[in-house]
Structure formats: C-alpha cells, structure tokens
Coordinates of C-alpha atoms in Angstrom, one line a residue:
M179 CA 252.2 101.6 317.8
P180 CA 251.8 101.4 321.7
Q181 CA 253.9 98.9 323.6
S182 CA 252.4 95.4 323.3
I183 CA 251.2 93.8 326.5
K184 CA 250.0 90.2 326.6
V185 CA 247.3 90.1 329.2
G186 CA 245.6 87.1 330.8
L187 CA 242.1 87.7 332.1
C188 CA 241.1 85.0 334.6
Q189 CA 237.3 85.1 334.5
I190 CA 236.7 82.6 337.3
N191 CA 233.8 81.4 339.5
P192 CA 234.7 81.5 343.2
I193 CA 232.7 80.0 346.0
L194 CA 231.9 82.6 348.6
G195 CA 233.8 81.9 351.8
D196 CA 235.5 78.7 350.5
F197 CA 239.0 80.1 350.8
D198 CA 240.8 76.9 350.1
Y199 CA 238.9 76.3 346.9
N200 CA 239.3 80.0 345.8
Y201 CA 243.1 79.8 346.5
E202 CA 243.5 76.7 344.4
K203 CA 241.4 78.3 341.7
L204 CA 243.5 81.5 341.7
L205 CA 246.8 79.6 341.6
D206 CA 245.8 77.2 338.9
S207 CA 244.4 80.1 336.7
Y208 CA 247.4 82.2 337.3
N209 CA 249.8 79.5 336.3
K210 CA 247.8 78.7 333.1
A211 CA 247.9 82.4 332.2
I212 CA 251.7 82.5 332.7
D213 CA 252.2 79.3 330.7
S214 CA 250.2 81.0 327.9
G215 CA 252.7 83.8 327.8
A216 CA 250.8 86.5 329.8
N217 CA 252.9 89.5 330.9
L218 CA 250.1 90.6 333.2
V219 CA 247.4 88.5 334.9
V220 CA 244.1 90.0 336.0
F221 CA 241.4 88.6 338.4
P222 CA 238.0 90.0 339.2
E223 CA 236.9 92.1 342.2
M224 CA 236.9 90.4 345.6
V225 CA 237.7 87.1 344.0
I226 CA 239.4 85.8 347.1
T227 CA 236.3 86.1 349.2
G228 CA 233.5 85.8 346.6
Y229 CA 231.0 88.6 346.1
P230 CA 229.0 89.9 347.9
P231 CA 230.0 88.5 351.3
Q232 CA 227.5 90.8 353.1
D233 CA 227.6 90.5 356.9
L234 CA 230.4 87.9 356.8
L235 CA 232.5 91.0 356.6
F236 CA 231.8 91.6 360.3
S237 CA 233.7 88.4 361.1
E238 CA 237.3 89.0 362.1
S239 CA 238.2 85.5 361.1
F240 CA 236.7 85.9 357.7
I241 CA 238.8 89.0 357.1
K242 CA 241.9 87.3 358.5
K243 CA 241.5 84.3 356.3
N244 CA 241.1 86.4 353.2
L245 CA 244.3 88.3 354.0
E246 CA 246.2 85.0 354.6
V247 CA 245.1 83.7 351.2
L248 CA 246.3 86.9 349.5
D249 CA 249.6 86.6 351.3
N250 CA 250.1 83.0 350.3
F251 CA 249.1 83.7 346.8
S252 CA 251.4 86.7 346.4
K253 CA 254.4 84.5 347.3
E254 CA 253.6 82.3 344.3
V255 CA 253.4 85.2 341.8
S256 CA 256.3 86.1 339.6
S257 CA 255.0 88.2 336.7
P258 CA 252.6 91.1 337.7
C259 CA 249.1 90.1 338.8
I260 CA 246.1 92.0 340.0
V261 CA 243.6 90.3 342.4
G262 CA 240.6 91.6 344.3
F263 CA 240.4 91.2 348.1
V264 CA 239.2 92.8 351.3
D265 CA 241.8 95.0 353.0
Q266 CA 241.9 96.1 356.6
K267 CA 243.7 99.1 358.0
D268 CA 243.3 100.6 361.4
G269 CA 240.1 98.6 362.0
K270 CA 238.5 99.9 358.7
L271 CA 237.7 97.7 355.7
F272 CA 238.3 98.5 352.1
N273 CA 237.2 96.8 348.8
S274 CA 240.7 96.5 347.4
A275 CA 242.9 95.4 344.6
A276 CA 246.4 94.0 345.2
I277 CA 249.2 94.2 342.7
C278 CA 251.5 91.3 343.2
E279 CA 254.9 90.7 341.6
N280 CA 258.1 88.8 342.4
G281 CA 256.6 87.0 345.4
R282 CA 255.2 90.0 347.2
I283 CA 252.4 92.6 347.3
V284 CA 253.9 95.7 345.7
K285 CA 250.8 98.0 345.8
T286 CA 247.2 98.0 347.0
Y287 CA 244.4 100.2 345.7
N288 CA 241.2 100.9 347.6
K289 CA 237.9 101.3 345.7
I290 CA 236.9 105.0 345.7
L291 CA 233.2 104.9 344.6
L292 CA 231.1 102.6 346.7
P293 CA 227.7 101.6 345.3
N294 CA 224.8 101.8 347.8
Y295 CA 221.7 101.1 345.7
D296 CA 219.7 98.2 344.3
V297 CA 221.5 95.0 345.4
F298 CA 224.6 96.9 346.5
D299 CA 225.3 97.9 350.1
E300 CA 229.0 98.7 350.2
N301 CA 228.8 101.7 352.5
R302 CA 227.6 99.4 355.2
Y303 CA 231.0 97.7 355.2
F304 CA 233.7 99.7 353.5
E305 CA 235.5 103.0 353.7
N306 CA 236.1 104.9 350.5
G307 CA 239.5 105.0 349.0
I308 CA 241.0 108.3 348.0
D309 CA 244.0 107.9 345.7
I310 CA 243.9 106.8 342.1
G311 CA 245.4 103.3 341.7
D312 CA 248.5 104.0 339.6
F313 CA 251.4 101.6 339.5
T314 CA 254.2 100.6 337.2
I315 CA 255.1 97.3 335.4
N316 CA 258.1 96.5 333.2
I317 CA 257.4 94.7 330.0
N318 CA 260.3 93.9 327.7
D319 CA 262.5 96.4 329.4
T320 CA 259.9 99.1 329.0
S321 CA 258.3 100.8 332.0
L322 CA 254.5 101.1 331.7
K323 CA 252.3 103.3 333.8
C324 CA 249.1 101.4 334.7
I325 CA 246.0 102.4 336.6
V326 CA 243.6 99.9 338.3
Q327 CA 240.1 100.7 339.3
I328 CA 237.3 98.6 340.8
C329 CA 233.9 98.1 339.3
E330 CA 231.8 101.1 340.5
D331 CA 234.8 103.4 339.9
L332 CA 233.7 103.2 336.2
W333 CA 230.0 104.0 337.0
E334 CA 230.7 107.5 338.1
D335 CA 227.7 109.5 336.8
N336 CA 225.9 109.4 340.2
Y337 CA 229.0 110.7 342.0
D338 CA 230.6 114.1 342.4
R339 CA 234.1 112.8 341.7
K340 CA 234.7 112.0 338.0
L341 CA 237.5 109.4 338.1
S342 CA 237.6 108.9 334.3
D343 CA 238.6 112.5 333.8
E344 CA 241.3 112.3 336.4
I345 CA 242.7 109.0 334.9
V346 CA 242.7 110.3 331.3
Q347 CA 244.7 113.4 332.4
M348 CA 247.3 111.1 334.0
N349 CA 248.2 109.7 330.5
P350 CA 248.4 106.0 331.5
D351 CA 249.7 103.3 329.2
L352 CA 247.1 100.8 330.4
I353 CA 243.8 101.0 332.4
I354 CA 242.4 97.9 334.3
N355 CA 239.0 97.6 335.8
I356 CA 238.3 94.5 338.0
S357 CA 234.6 93.9 338.6
A358 CA 231.9 91.9 340.2
S359 CA 229.1 93.3 338.1
P360 CA 225.9 91.2 338.3
Y361 CA 223.9 90.4 335.2
H362 CA 220.7 91.9 334.0
K363 CA 219.3 92.1 330.5
N364 CA 221.5 94.0 328.1
R365 CA 224.2 94.6 330.8
K366 CA 227.1 93.6 328.5
N367 CA 226.2 96.3 325.9
V368 CA 225.7 98.9 328.7
R369 CA 229.2 98.2 330.1
K370 CA 230.8 98.3 326.6
D371 CA 229.2 101.6 325.7
L372 CA 230.2 103.1 329.1
I373 CA 233.8 102.1 328.8
M374 CA 234.0 103.5 325.3
E375 CA 232.4 106.8 326.4
K376 CA 234.5 107.3 329.5
F377 CA 237.9 106.4 328.1
G378 CA 237.6 107.2 324.4
D379 CA 240.3 109.9 324.8
A380 CA 242.6 107.8 327.0
N381 CA 244.7 106.6 324.0
C382 CA 245.7 103.4 325.8
P383 CA 244.3 99.9 326.1
F384 CA 241.5 99.2 328.6
I385 CA 241.1 95.8 330.4
Y386 CA 237.8 94.8 332.0
C387 CA 237.8 91.6 334.0
N388 CA 234.4 90.5 335.4
L389 CA 233.3 87.8 337.8
V390 CA 231.2 84.8 336.6
G391 CA 228.9 82.5 338.5
G392 CA 225.7 82.4 340.7
Q393 CA 225.6 83.8 344.2
D394 CA 222.2 83.5 345.9
E395 CA 219.9 85.7 343.8
L396 CA 222.7 87.3 341.8
I397 CA 224.1 85.9 338.5
F398 CA 227.5 87.2 337.3
D399 CA 227.9 86.8 333.5
G400 CA 231.6 87.2 332.9
N401 CA 231.8 88.9 329.5
S402 CA 235.2 90.3 330.3
M403 CA 236.5 92.7 327.6
V404 CA 239.8 94.1 326.2
F405 CA 239.9 97.3 324.2
N406 CA 242.9 98.6 322.3
S407 CA 244.3 102.1 322.4
D408 CA 241.7 103.2 319.9
M409 CA 239.0 101.9 322.3
K410 CA 238.0 99.2 319.8
L411 CA 237.0 95.8 321.2
I412 CA 239.8 93.2 320.6
A413 CA 238.8 90.3 322.9
E414 CA 236.0 89.2 325.2
G415 CA 235.4 86.5 327.7
K416 CA 232.6 83.9 327.4
S417 CA 229.1 84.6 328.7
F418 CA 228.1 82.7 331.9
E419 CA 231.2 80.5 331.8
E420 CA 234.6 80.5 333.3
D421 CA 237.2 81.6 330.8
L422 CA 240.9 82.4 330.5
V423 CA 241.3 85.2 327.9
I424 CA 244.9 85.7 326.6
V425 CA 245.2 88.7 324.4
D426 CA 247.9 91.0 323.0
T427 CA 246.8 94.6 323.4
N428 CA 247.9 95.2 319.8
S429 CA 245.7 92.5 318.5
S430 CA 243.3 93.0 315.5
L431 CA 239.7 94.0 316.1
L432 CA 237.1 91.5 317.3
D433 CA 233.7 90.9 315.7
S434 CA 231.8 91.0 319.0
R435 CA 229.4 88.1 319.6
K436 CA 225.7 89.0 319.0
V437 CA 223.5 86.9 321.3
E438 CA 219.7 86.7 321.2
N439 CA 218.1 88.2 324.3
D440 CA 216.1 85.0 325.0
S441 CA 219.3 82.9 324.7
E442 CA 221.1 85.1 327.1
I443 CA 218.3 85.1 329.7
Y444 CA 218.0 81.3 329.4
R445 CA 221.7 80.8 329.9
A446 CA 221.7 83.2 332.9
L447 CA 218.9 81.3 334.6
T448 CA 220.5 78.0 333.9
L449 CA 223.8 79.1 335.5
G450 CA 221.8 80.6 338.4
V451 CA 220.1 77.3 339.1
K452 CA 223.3 75.2 338.6
D453 CA 225.4 77.3 340.9
Y454 CA 222.7 77.7 343.6
F455 CA 222.4 73.9 343.8
S456 CA 226.1 73.1 343.6
K457 CA 227.2 75.8 346.1
T458 CA 224.5 74.9 348.6
G459 CA 225.4 71.2 348.4
H460 CA 222.3 70.0 346.5
Q461 CA 222.2 67.8 343.4
K462 CA 218.5 67.0 342.9
A463 CA 215.5 69.2 342.2
V464 CA 211.8 68.4 342.6
I465 CA 209.1 70.4 340.7
G466 CA 205.4 70.4 340.7
L467 CA 204.4 69.9 337.1
S468 CA 201.0 71.3 336.3
G469 CA 201.0 71.0 332.6
G470 CA 201.1 74.7 332.3
I471 CA 203.8 77.0 330.8
D472 CA 205.5 78.2 334.0
S473 CA 206.3 74.8 335.5
A474 CA 207.2 73.5 332.0
L475 CA 209.8 76.3 331.6
V476 CA 211.2 75.7 335.1
A477 CA 211.5 71.9 334.3
C478 CA 213.5 72.7 331.2
L479 CA 215.9 75.0 333.1
A480 CA 216.3 72.4 335.8
V481 CA 217.2 69.6 333.4
D482 CA 219.7 71.8 331.5
A483 CA 221.3 72.9 334.7
L484 CA 221.3 69.7 336.7
G485 CA 220.8 66.8 334.2
S486 CA 217.7 64.8 333.7
D487 CA 218.6 62.1 336.2
N488 CA 218.6 64.8 339.0
V489 CA 215.2 66.2 338.2
Y490 CA 212.0 64.8 339.7
L491 CA 208.7 66.1 338.2
I492 CA 205.5 65.4 340.2
S493 CA 202.0 65.8 338.7
M494 CA 199.4 66.4 341.3
P495 CA 196.0 66.5 339.7
S496 CA 192.7 67.2 341.4
R497 CA 189.1 67.0 340.4
F498 CA 189.6 70.4 338.6
S499 CA 192.6 69.3 336.5
S500 CA 191.9 69.0 332.9
E501 CA 192.8 65.9 331.0
H502 CA 195.2 67.9 328.7
S503 CA 197.0 69.2 331.8
K504 CA 197.7 65.7 332.9
T505 CA 198.9 64.5 329.5
D506 CA 200.9 67.6 328.9
A507 CA 202.8 67.1 332.1
K508 CA 203.6 63.5 331.3
E509 CA 204.6 64.3 327.7
L510 CA 207.0 67.0 328.9
A511 CA 208.6 64.7 331.4
E512 CA 209.1 62.1 328.7
N513 CA 210.6 64.7 326.3
L514 CA 213.0 65.8 329.1
N515 CA 213.8 62.2 330.1
A516 CA 213.3 63.3 333.7
N517 CA 212.0 61.3 336.6
F518 CA 208.2 61.5 336.7
D519 CA 205.5 60.5 339.2
T520 CA 201.8 61.3 339.8
V521 CA 200.2 61.9 343.2
D522 CA 196.4 62.5 342.9
I523 CA 195.4 64.9 345.6
D524 CA 191.7 64.5 345.4
E525 CA 191.3 62.2 348.4
L526 CA 193.5 64.5 350.5
F527 CA 191.4 67.4 349.4
E528 CA 188.2 65.6 350.3
K529 CA 189.5 64.8 353.7
Y530 CA 190.3 68.5 354.3
L531 CA 186.8 69.5 353.3
D532 CA 185.3 66.8 355.6
V533 CA 187.3 68.0 358.6
L534 CA 186.7 71.7 357.9
S535 CA 183.0 71.5 356.9
P536 CA 181.6 71.8 360.5
K537 CA 183.9 74.8 361.1
F538 CA 182.8 76.5 357.8
K539 CA 179.1 75.6 358.1
G540 CA 176.9 78.1 356.3
L541 CA 179.8 79.7 354.4
E542 CA 180.2 79.5 350.6
S543 CA 183.2 77.9 349.0
D544 CA 185.8 80.5 348.0
V545 CA 189.5 81.1 347.7
T546 CA 190.0 79.1 351.0
E547 CA 189.1 75.8 349.3
E548 CA 191.1 76.8 346.3
N549 CA 194.2 77.5 348.3
I550 CA 193.9 74.2 350.3
Q551 CA 194.6 72.4 347.1
S552 CA 197.7 74.5 346.4
R553 CA 198.9 73.9 350.0
I554 CA 198.4 70.1 349.7
R555 CA 200.7 70.2 346.6
G556 CA 203.2 72.3 348.5
N557 CA 203.2 69.7 351.3
I558 CA 203.7 66.9 348.9
L559 CA 206.6 68.6 347.2
M560 CA 208.2 69.2 350.6
A561 CA 207.7 65.6 351.5
F562 CA 209.6 64.5 348.4
S563 CA 212.3 67.1 349.3
N564 CA 212.8 65.7 352.8
K565 CA 212.6 62.1 351.9
F566 CA 214.9 62.1 348.8
G567 CA 217.1 65.1 349.5
C568 CA 215.7 67.3 346.7
L569 CA 215.4 71.0 346.6
V570 CA 212.0 72.3 345.5
L571 CA 212.1 74.8 342.6
S572 CA 209.1 77.1 342.8
T573 CA 207.4 78.0 339.6
G574 CA 205.8 81.4 340.0
N575 CA 206.6 84.3 337.6
K576 CA 207.2 87.9 338.4
T577 CA 203.7 89.1 337.4
E578 CA 202.1 86.6 339.7
L579 CA 204.4 87.5 342.6
A580 CA 203.8 91.2 342.1
L581 CA 200.0 90.9 342.1
G582 CA 199.9 88.3 344.9
Y583 CA 198.3 85.7 342.5
C584 CA 200.1 82.9 344.3
T585 CA 199.5 80.9 347.5
L586 CA 201.7 81.2 350.6
Y587 CA 202.9 77.7 351.7
G588 CA 201.4 76.4 348.4
D589 CA 202.8 77.1 345.0
M590 CA 205.2 79.5 346.6
S591 CA 206.9 76.7 348.4
G592 CA 210.5 76.2 347.3
G593 CA 214.2 76.7 348.0
L594 CA 214.7 78.8 344.8
S595 CA 212.5 80.7 342.4
A596 CA 213.9 80.1 339.0
I597 CA 211.6 82.4 337.0
G598 CA 210.4 84.8 339.7
D599 CA 212.0 87.7 337.8
L600 CA 210.4 86.8 334.4
S601 CA 207.1 88.5 333.6
K602 CA 204.4 86.3 332.3
T603 CA 205.0 87.7 328.8
E604 CA 208.7 86.8 329.1
V605 CA 207.8 83.3 330.2
Y606 CA 205.9 82.8 327.0
N607 CA 208.7 84.3 324.9
L608 CA 211.3 82.1 326.6
A609 CA 209.2 79.0 326.3
K610 CA 208.7 79.6 322.6
W611 CA 212.4 80.2 322.1
K612 CA 213.2 77.0 323.9
N613 CA 210.9 75.1 321.6
K614 CA 212.6 76.6 318.5
T615 CA 216.0 75.5 319.7
S616 CA 214.9 72.1 321.1
K617 CA 212.5 70.5 318.6
N618 CA 209.3 71.6 320.5
I619 CA 210.3 69.9 323.8
I620 CA 207.4 71.8 325.6
P621 CA 204.0 70.5 324.5
H622 CA 202.3 73.0 322.2
S623 CA 199.1 73.1 324.3
S624 CA 201.1 74.1 327.4
I625 CA 201.9 77.3 325.6
S626 CA 198.7 77.9 323.6
K627 CA 196.0 77.1 326.2
P628 CA 194.6 79.9 328.4
P629 CA 196.6 80.0 331.7
S630 CA 194.7 78.6 334.7
A631 CA 195.5 77.6 338.3
E632 CA 192.8 74.9 337.9
L633 CA 191.6 75.2 341.4
A634 CA 187.9 75.7 340.6
P635 CA 185.6 74.7 337.7
N636 CA 186.4 76.3 334.4
Q637 CA 188.9 78.7 336.0
V638 CA 191.2 80.9 334.0
D639 CA 193.7 83.5 335.2
P640 CA 191.9 86.8 335.7
F641 CA 194.5 88.9 333.8
D642 CA 195.3 90.0 330.3
Y643 CA 199.0 89.3 330.7
D644 CA 200.0 91.2 327.5
L645 CA 198.4 94.3 329.1
I646 CA 199.3 93.9 332.7
S647 CA 202.8 92.4 332.6
P648 CA 204.6 95.5 331.2
I649 CA 202.6 97.7 333.6
V650 CA 203.7 95.6 336.6
D651 CA 207.3 95.9 335.4
K652 CA 207.0 99.7 335.3
V653 CA 205.6 99.8 338.8
V654 CA 208.5 97.7 340.1
L655 CA 211.0 100.0 338.4
G656 CA 209.2 103.1 339.9
E657 CA 208.1 104.4 336.5
N658 CA 205.0 106.4 335.9
I659 CA 202.1 104.3 334.6
S660 CA 199.3 106.9 334.4
N661 CA 199.3 106.8 330.6
D662 CA 199.3 102.9 330.6
I663 CA 196.2 102.7 332.8
A664 CA 194.2 105.4 331.3
D665 CA 190.8 104.1 330.2
T666 CA 191.3 100.8 332.1
D667 CA 190.2 99.4 335.4
L668 CA 193.8 99.0 336.6
G669 CA 194.0 102.1 338.7
D670 CA 194.8 100.1 341.9
I671 CA 197.6 98.0 340.4
A672 CA 200.4 99.8 342.4
I673 CA 198.4 99.4 345.6
R674 CA 197.9 95.8 344.9
I675 CA 201.6 95.2 344.4
N676 CA 202.5 96.9 347.7
R677 CA 199.8 95.1 349.6
N678 CA 201.3 91.8 348.7
E679 CA 204.8 92.5 350.0
H680 CA 204.2 90.2 352.9
K681 CA 204.0 87.2 350.5
R682 CA 207.2 88.1 348.7
R683 CA 209.1 88.3 352.0
Q684 CA 208.2 84.7 352.5
A685 CA 209.0 83.6 348.9
A686 CA 212.0 81.6 347.8
P687 CA 215.0 83.6 346.6
V688 CA 214.5 85.0 343.1
L689 CA 217.2 84.7 340.4
R690 CA 217.7 88.2 339.2
I691 CA 217.8 89.0 335.5
S692 CA 216.1 92.4 335.4
K693 CA 217.2 95.9 336.6
K694 CA 214.8 95.5 339.6
A695 CA 213.9 92.0 340.9
F696 CA 211.9 91.2 344.0
G697 CA 214.3 90.4 346.8
M698 CA 217.5 92.0 348.0
G699 CA 217.3 94.8 345.5
R700 CA 213.8 96.1 346.4
R701 CA 213.1 97.1 349.9
V702 CA 209.5 98.0 350.5
P703 CA 207.9 97.9 354.0
I704 CA 205.3 95.3 354.7
V705 CA 203.3 97.8 356.8
N706 CA 202.9 100.6 354.2
H707 CA 199.9 102.9 353.9
F708 CA 201.5 105.2 351.3
D709 CA 200.0 105.0 347.8
E710 CA 201.3 107.1 344.9

C-alpha cells in the first residue's frame, strides 16, 4: 500500500482584492486543517488575490500586496502547504503556486498552460512557466516526490505540450492540481472524467482543490476531489459551499454524490446572487414582479440568497395587465413572505401619451408605446433602488436576450441578471423543480399560462419556446443549425441574434451557468455585417 498522506483541502471563498480578509481566511483554514491532523494543506489557484483579477494585475501595488500576504502567511506555516498567488520576476507576471514549509517559501511553480478562450484571458497578463512543479515533502520520515500543477495544466488537449504524459513518466508519489475552475452545467463530471483519463496510469493519489464563490458573472462551484492511487474517488468537497476536506489518501472509496441538474443550477444561481450582493456591499434586492414565470423564478432565487426581509417585490400593472397577473404576483410575494407593493403605471403611461401625441400625430401605435410602459417600470424600479439602497435584479432570460425581445432601459434595467443564461425552456424546468421542492411556492398559473409581456391587448410572446430555445443555444455555441431550421421560417435567427448585440452590451452582468453565456465569454462586434 502506498504511503499514507493526510491531506487538508481548503475550499474557500476569497474576496477579490480584499487582501486582509483573504489572509485571515487562509490562516484560519490552514490552522483548522493542521488541528485536524493534515500532513499537507492545499488551497486553490490565485486564492490570495481572488480570481480573475483581470486588469488589476497591471497595478504594481496590487502585485506587491499579494506578495506581502504570501510572505506573511508563509511565516505562519509549519507543515507543508500549497497556496496560489501571483508571482513577479524581472517585471513579468506568473500565475503561480507557492510551496510553504517551516516558516518559509521553499518552492514556487509557474503555471505552464495559460487559457485564452471563453472567459479566460491569461495571456494578456501572464508568462508561461516552463518547468514541471516537482517538490519533496517528508511524511512520517518518508520522503515523497510530489508534483503541483495549476488548473489549465490539466486541460491539455488544445496544447502541443502534454503535461500529463511528462508527469506520469516522472513516477510521482502524489499529484496536486490547484484550480479556479468556474462552473457550468455538468462541469464536475467533466473534471472527474478528465482526471481519471489523464492520470489513470500514474499509480499515485491525485488531489484537486477548486475555488468556491461568485465573482461578477462567474460562479465557482468547489467540488474539490481526492483520488487514490487506483484513481478511484475517495473524497470530495461540497458544491457551492466553503469546505475543509480532510482525507487520508488510503481511505476507502466514496459513493460520489449524485445531484439533479436543476438542483445544481439553482444552487449555482443562488450562490451567484448571494456573493454578488455581499461582495459589492449590497443587502437588499428589488424586483419587478409581473405575475409571469421569469420574475417569479428570480424572486425565489433572491429570497433564498438574501432572505425574505431583504427582497422587495413591486407589481406595476397597466391597462393591459390581466387580473390573474396581479393576483399571481401578490400570491407569490405572500408565499415568499417578501416585501410587496403595487405601483399602478396607467396614469404615468397616459401622461406620456398626452405629451407625445402631438409629436406622433398621424402615426399608428406600435412598439414605441409598448416600450414606454416597460421604461416607466424600469424608472420606478430604479427609484426604489436609489431611495432604499436596493439593487435591481433584472428578470430577462437568455432566449429573450438573444433575440432582442427585451426593452433597453426598461425590463433590462438592473444591476445583475440572475437568469440571463437560462433559456426560456430552462426557466420553465427550474420553476417546476422549485415547486416540487417547495410545496408549489410559485402560483400554478404563472407557469401554465401563455407567456406575455402584456404591453398590448391580448398580447402573447411571438415564439414557440420549445422550438426556438434550443436553436438559440446552438447559435450562441457556434453550432450548425441548418437541420434545426429546415422547413421553418427561422432562417434569419442567427442574423437576429447578432443584430441585437448592442442591447446585450448594455445589459446587466449575466450569471454564467452554461458553456457560453452572454457577457465576458462571448465577444461579438456590435457593428457586424457578417452573416453565416
């Protein structure tokens, strides 16, 4: 049997740029791991700074403070510890891991493979490392050869250098990967399968320590893992929560947790909302509650993330609002025990029409008048935001954002888009799941009635969402849709998505739960005359 190593995985939630907080979090977690008997303590990638710091890396004082924290922390370390930080050598920056022991830094490793796709932009800031991160620790008078790698070093298929082959050939006693790997659907299983594929022949334990928490649009899910020398899973960290995992590398096998996809997505979005508010210094959310399914789901997420006392739900009916929309909104607010108010917008709408009537003389009513209602609602929500210190949560879904079926400065108003990476179909699925697990907290008619913006008489959304939502998802991912649109009138769907990029540039940040969300991971020009 291989030498037993008791490892402490500190799956923590740092605050980007809050070095004092992160230092205290590091020290507290390290001491708890040591008190629990850990021989080796492991922290995630760039845990000292938070991830991703983006252009803060151009600040000399930011880099200096990060190095000071590492230096101070290393002096408090006795048993071996691995911690992610930003190193600087000869004016160049490196995404690095420090191996600390006996009050000093004994080794640093610089990340070799730098991701430069989707939400990642590490070539903008960092230089590639060259050397494999091998180091030695002594456990119970036995010298063990260890290798540390950082996140993307594991995801080598798109690179010429195959680090896994090099590492296996070095016959290590232990491999450690420290990561800041953001969540998207099924990400945990993808990571697990990749580790088992790349290091199935390593004949040594594998440690994977991942970051947890929300950072702007990104959500880090944790789900740290430990594999034994047979590459069988023996321990894993919690999903979407901080965790301290203490495990002996010779432990028995673990029956890995199986989580429903809807449950996982809901927990991800809840964490994303919670951390976005707490890390930006906000406590209260205000949401326009229409009685429809989108705003109902956002309200549920807000209450679960922030508590019902911190959520303000505002119904803003007009002459076109159905009676059931008004009653559904009130019923949901009561079910959630959230703050609720009603502001009828009809008088304001009538005033707009009176003022603009001479200017629009001879012209038929159209989308202009419809959008005025939406923008009145946006103004009211922003008024509540300013007066009571609330952050507006916008309620648009990914299908609407893609097709431009949303109003600039109206329903798009907000400081955060909670469901902007959920297709309309996924909104329905998640709302139904929420009702199954919460005694039908969302009124049934909010889910069953035809979706409508209710900005005109007898209006319903002009889409078959079951048909169009998956096609939109494929377009965003860059997949071919020719078979999907055959024998339909949807031939211009890709054009329509591109033509609405100007709206999305002005949208609230979107919490990412898919492989390709609108926002930092999708960079399409606004001025764009190219059509596939």
